[in-house]
Coordinates of C-alpha atoms in Angstrom, one line a residue:
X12 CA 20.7 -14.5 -12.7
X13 CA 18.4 -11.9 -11.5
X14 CA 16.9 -11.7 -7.9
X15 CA 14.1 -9.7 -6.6
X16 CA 15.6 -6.8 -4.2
X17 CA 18.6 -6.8 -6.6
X18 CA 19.9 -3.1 -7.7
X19 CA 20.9 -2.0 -11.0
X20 CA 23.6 -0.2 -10.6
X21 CA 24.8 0.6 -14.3
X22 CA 23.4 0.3 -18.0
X23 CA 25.9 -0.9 -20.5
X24 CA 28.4 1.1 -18.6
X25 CA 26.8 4.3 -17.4
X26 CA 26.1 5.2 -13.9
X27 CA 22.4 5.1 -13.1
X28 CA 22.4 7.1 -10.1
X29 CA 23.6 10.4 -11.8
X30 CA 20.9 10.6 -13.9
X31 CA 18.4 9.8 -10.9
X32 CA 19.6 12.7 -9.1
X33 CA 16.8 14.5 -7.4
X34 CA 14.3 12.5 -9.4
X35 CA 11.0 10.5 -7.2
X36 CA 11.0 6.9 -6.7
X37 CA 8.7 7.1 -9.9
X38 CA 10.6 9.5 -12.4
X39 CA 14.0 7.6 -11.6
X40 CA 12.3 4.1 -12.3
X41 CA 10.8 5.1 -15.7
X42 CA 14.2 6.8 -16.8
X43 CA 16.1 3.8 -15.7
X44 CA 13.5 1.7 -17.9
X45 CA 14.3 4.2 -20.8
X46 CA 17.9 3.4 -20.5
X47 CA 17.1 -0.7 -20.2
X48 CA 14.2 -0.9 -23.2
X49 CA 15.9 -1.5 -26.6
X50 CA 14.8 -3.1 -29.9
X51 CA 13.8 -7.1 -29.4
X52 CA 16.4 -9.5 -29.7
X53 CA 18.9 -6.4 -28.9
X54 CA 21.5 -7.2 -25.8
X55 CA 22.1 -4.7 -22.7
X56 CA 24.1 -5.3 -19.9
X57 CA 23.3 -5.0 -16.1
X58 CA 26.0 -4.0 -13.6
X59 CA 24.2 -5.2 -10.6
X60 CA 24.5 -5.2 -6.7
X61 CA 22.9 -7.8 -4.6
X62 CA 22.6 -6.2 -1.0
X63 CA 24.0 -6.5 1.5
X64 CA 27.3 -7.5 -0.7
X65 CA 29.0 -4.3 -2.0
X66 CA 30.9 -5.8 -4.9
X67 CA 29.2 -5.9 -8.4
X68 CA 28.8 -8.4 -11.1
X69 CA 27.2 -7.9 -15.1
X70 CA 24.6 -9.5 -16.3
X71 CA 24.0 -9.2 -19.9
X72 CA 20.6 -9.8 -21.2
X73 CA 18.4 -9.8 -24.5
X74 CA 15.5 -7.7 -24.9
X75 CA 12.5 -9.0 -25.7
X76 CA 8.4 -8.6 -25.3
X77 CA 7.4 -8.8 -21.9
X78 CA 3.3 -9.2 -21.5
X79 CA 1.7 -6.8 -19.3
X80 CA -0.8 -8.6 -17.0
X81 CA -4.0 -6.8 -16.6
X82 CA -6.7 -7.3 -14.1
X83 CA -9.7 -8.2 -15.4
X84 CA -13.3 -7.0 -12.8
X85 CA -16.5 -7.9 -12.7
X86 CA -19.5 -6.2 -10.2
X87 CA -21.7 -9.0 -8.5
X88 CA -25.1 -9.1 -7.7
X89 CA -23.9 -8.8 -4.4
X90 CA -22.5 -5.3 -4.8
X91 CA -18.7 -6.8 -4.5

């Protein structure tokens, strides 16, 4: 039920924004991650708001792994 450009507005009830308060775009994405990351098989809801709509809706999920892709390089002979 997710979309890309969706915005988490709470976690399991608690505002996000407060605690994002003066943060960068990078400090306030890993402390929402620290509020979403739980033990596997664990459940946490989403209060989410799909712009440009201003209502809400919850989406309750279970944790689980999620694999980290990694690049992978190689140099050529060619120098690329």
């Amino acid at each position: 039920g997710l979309l890309a450009g969706d915005v988490i507005v709470k976690v399991d009830g608690e505002e996000l924004a407060p605690l994002m308060e003066g943060l960068d775009d990078t400090a306030a994405a890993a402390k929402a991650v620290t509020k979403i990351r739980g033990p596997k098989g664990s459940s946490v809801t989403l209060t989410i708001r799909r712009p440009p709509e201003t209502t809400t809706f919850d989406v309750t999920i279970v944790r689980d792994e999620v694999p980290l892709i990694s690049v992978n390089w190689q140099m050529l002979d060619t120098g690329v």
